[in-house]
Each structure stands twice: as structure tokens, then as C-alpha cells.
Coordinates of C-alpha atoms in Angstrom, one line a residue:
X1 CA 3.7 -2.6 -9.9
X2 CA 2.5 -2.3 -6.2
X3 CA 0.5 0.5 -4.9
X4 CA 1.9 2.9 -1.8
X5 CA -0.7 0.9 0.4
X6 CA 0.5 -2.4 -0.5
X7 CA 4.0 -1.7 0.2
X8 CA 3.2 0.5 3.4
X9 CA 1.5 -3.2 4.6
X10 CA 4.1 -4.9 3.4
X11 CA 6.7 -3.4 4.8
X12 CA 4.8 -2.0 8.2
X13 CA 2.0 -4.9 8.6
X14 CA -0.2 -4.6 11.4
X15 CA -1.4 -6.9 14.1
X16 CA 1.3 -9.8 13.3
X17 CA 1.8 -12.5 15.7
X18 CA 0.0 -14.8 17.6
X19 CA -3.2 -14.3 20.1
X20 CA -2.3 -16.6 22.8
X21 CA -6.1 -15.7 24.2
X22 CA -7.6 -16.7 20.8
X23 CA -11.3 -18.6 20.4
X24 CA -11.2 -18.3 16.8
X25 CA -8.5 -20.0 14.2
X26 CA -8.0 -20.0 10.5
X27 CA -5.5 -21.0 8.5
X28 CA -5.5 -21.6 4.2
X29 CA -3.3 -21.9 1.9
X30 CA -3.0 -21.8 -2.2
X31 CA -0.4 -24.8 -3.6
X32 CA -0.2 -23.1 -6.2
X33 CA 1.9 -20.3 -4.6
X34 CA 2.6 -21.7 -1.7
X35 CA 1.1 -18.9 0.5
X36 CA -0.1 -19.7 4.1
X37 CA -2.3 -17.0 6.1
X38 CA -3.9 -18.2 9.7
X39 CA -6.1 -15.4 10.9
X40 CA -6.1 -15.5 15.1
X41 CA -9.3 -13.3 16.4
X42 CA -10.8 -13.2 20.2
X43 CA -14.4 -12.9 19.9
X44 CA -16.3 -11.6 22.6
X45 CA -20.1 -10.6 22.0
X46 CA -20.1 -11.4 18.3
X47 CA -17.5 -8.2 18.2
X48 CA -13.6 -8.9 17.1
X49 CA -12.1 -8.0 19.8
X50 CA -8.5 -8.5 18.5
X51 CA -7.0 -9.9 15.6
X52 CA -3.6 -11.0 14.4
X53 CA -2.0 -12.9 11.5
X54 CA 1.0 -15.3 10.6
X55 CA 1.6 -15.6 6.6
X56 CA 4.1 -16.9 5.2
X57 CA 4.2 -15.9 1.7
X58 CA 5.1 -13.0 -1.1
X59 CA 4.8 -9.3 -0.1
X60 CA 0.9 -9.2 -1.3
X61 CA 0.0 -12.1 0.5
X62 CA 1.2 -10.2 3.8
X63 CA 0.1 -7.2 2.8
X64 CA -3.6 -8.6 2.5
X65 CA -3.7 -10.1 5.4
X66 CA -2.6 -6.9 7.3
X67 CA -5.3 -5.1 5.4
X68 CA -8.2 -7.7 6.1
X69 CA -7.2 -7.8 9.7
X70 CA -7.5 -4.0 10.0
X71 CA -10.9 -4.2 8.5
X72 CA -12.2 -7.0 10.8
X73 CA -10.6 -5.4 13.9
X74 CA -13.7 -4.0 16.1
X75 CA -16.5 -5.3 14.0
X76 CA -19.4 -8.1 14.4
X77 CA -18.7 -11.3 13.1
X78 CA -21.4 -10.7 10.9
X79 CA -19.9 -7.7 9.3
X80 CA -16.9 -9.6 9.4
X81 CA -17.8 -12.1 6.8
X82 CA -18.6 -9.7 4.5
X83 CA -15.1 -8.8 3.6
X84 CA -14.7 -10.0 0.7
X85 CA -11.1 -10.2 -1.8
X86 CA -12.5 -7.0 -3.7
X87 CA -13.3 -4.9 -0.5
X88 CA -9.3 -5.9 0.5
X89 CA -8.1 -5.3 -2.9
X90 CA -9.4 -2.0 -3.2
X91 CA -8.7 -1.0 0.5
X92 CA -4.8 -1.6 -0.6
X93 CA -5.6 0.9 -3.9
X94 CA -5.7 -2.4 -6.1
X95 CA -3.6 -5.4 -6.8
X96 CA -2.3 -7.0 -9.8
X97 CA -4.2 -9.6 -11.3
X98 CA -1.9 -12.3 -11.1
X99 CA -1.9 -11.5 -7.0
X100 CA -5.9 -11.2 -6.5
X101 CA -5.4 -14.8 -5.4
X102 CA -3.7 -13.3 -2.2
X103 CA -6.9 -11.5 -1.4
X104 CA -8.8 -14.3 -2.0
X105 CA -6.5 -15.6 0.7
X106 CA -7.5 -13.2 2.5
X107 CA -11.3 -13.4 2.7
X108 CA -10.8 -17.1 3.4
X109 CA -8.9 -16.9 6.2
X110 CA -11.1 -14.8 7.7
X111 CA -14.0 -17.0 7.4
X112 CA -12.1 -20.0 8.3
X113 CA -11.6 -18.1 11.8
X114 CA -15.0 -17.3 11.8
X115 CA -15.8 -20.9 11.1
X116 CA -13.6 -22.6 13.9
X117 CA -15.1 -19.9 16.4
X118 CA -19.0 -21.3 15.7
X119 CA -17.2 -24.6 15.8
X120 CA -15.9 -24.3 18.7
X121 CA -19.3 -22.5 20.4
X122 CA -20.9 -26.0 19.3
X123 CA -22.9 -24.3 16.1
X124 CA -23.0 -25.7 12.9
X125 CA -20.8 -22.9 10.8
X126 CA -21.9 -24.2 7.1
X127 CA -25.4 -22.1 7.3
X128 CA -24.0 -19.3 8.8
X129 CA -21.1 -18.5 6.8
X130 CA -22.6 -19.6 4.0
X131 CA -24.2 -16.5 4.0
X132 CA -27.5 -15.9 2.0
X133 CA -27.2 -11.9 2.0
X134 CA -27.7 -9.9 -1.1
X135 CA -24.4 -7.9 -1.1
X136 CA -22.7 -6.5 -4.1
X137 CA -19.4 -7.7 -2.5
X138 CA -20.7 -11.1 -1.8

């Protein structure tokens, strides 16, 4: 049902725990699940510096989230909000359908983070990360 990569994450996640240092916060949840991801990231330059996660959820929704912090760790912001459910899902060598929703998760969370951060710089997030790219992940 699950690939290697999803239960390696699973089982192994990377980058759990709180950042007490943190300048960026996410959290978002499905009620239809009941899974809760909040994404912690210190931003410094417009680079993630650090990243971390708390979900409380199934074994995809943690697996996700340790696969989207990987691929944030060390990038811009920018770059950052272009991870999208698909790029995660495929990172983790697919999902099943009925758990894309923990990617989607995922992606959110993310951006959430990214959101509070410009929030909390005193910017106006909603034209930023609504992002008007041409991307085929977007």
C-alpha cells in the first residue's frame, strides 16, 4: 500500500520538534481526517534556514510532512512556495489516492509558515503567496 519512502518517513521522520528560534508558523488541519501539521521555519535572507514539524495524524500525514520539510530545508522562500502536493507525493514514490489529502497538507502548511513570516515582517502575504508564476506544479 505504502511505498519504501513513505514508511522510511514514517517510521524515521526528519526534522520533528519544535524551533524555539522560529519567525515563521503554520499550522492546518483537514476535519475530515483529523490530521494537524504546523510547519516551524527560521528564515534568515529569504533562505530556510531550519525547519521542523509537529503532526498529529496517520503515518502519510507524518510522512509528508517530513518529506516537505526536507525539500524546503535550505531553499528561498520563493522556491519554497513552489512545493506543491504533487512534487511531495512523488518525492515519497507516490501515495494512495485516498491519502493525497496529506500532501495537500503538506503544501499548505508550508505556505501558512510562509504566510505568518511576511505577516510578521509587516507585508501583506495574500499577493505574494498567491503566486502568479507559470509552473507546471502550480
Amino acid at each position: 500500500m505504502y511505498s519504501d519512502k513513505v514508511m522510511e518517513h514514517f517510521t524515521n521522520p526528519r526534522n520533528v520538534g519544535e524551533l524555539p528560534d522560529a519567525n515563521a508558523i503554520g499550522e492546518v488541519g483537514n476535519a475530515k481526517c483529523g490530521d494537524i501539521m504546523k510547519i516551524f521555519m527560521k528564515i534568515e535572507d529569504n533562505i530556510i534556514k531550519d525547519i521542523s514539524f509537529k503532526t498529529f495524524g496517520c503515518g502519510a500525514a507524518v510522512a509528508t510532512s517530513s518529506m516537505a520539510a526536507e525539500m524546503a530545508k535550505g531553499k528561498t522562500v520563493q522556491e519554497a512556495l513552489h512545493i506543491s502536493n504533487k512534487a511531495v507525493s512523488e518525492a515519497l514514490d507516490g501515495l494512495p489516492s485516498e491519502k493525497m489529502h496529506c500532501s495537500v497538507l503538506a503544501e499548505q502548511a508550508i505556505r501558512a509558515a510562509i504566510s505568518n513570516y511576511y505577516e510578521r515582517q509587516g507585508v501583506d502575504p495574500i499577493p505574494i503567496i498567491g503566486c502568479d508564476m507559470k509552473c507546471e506544479d502550480c
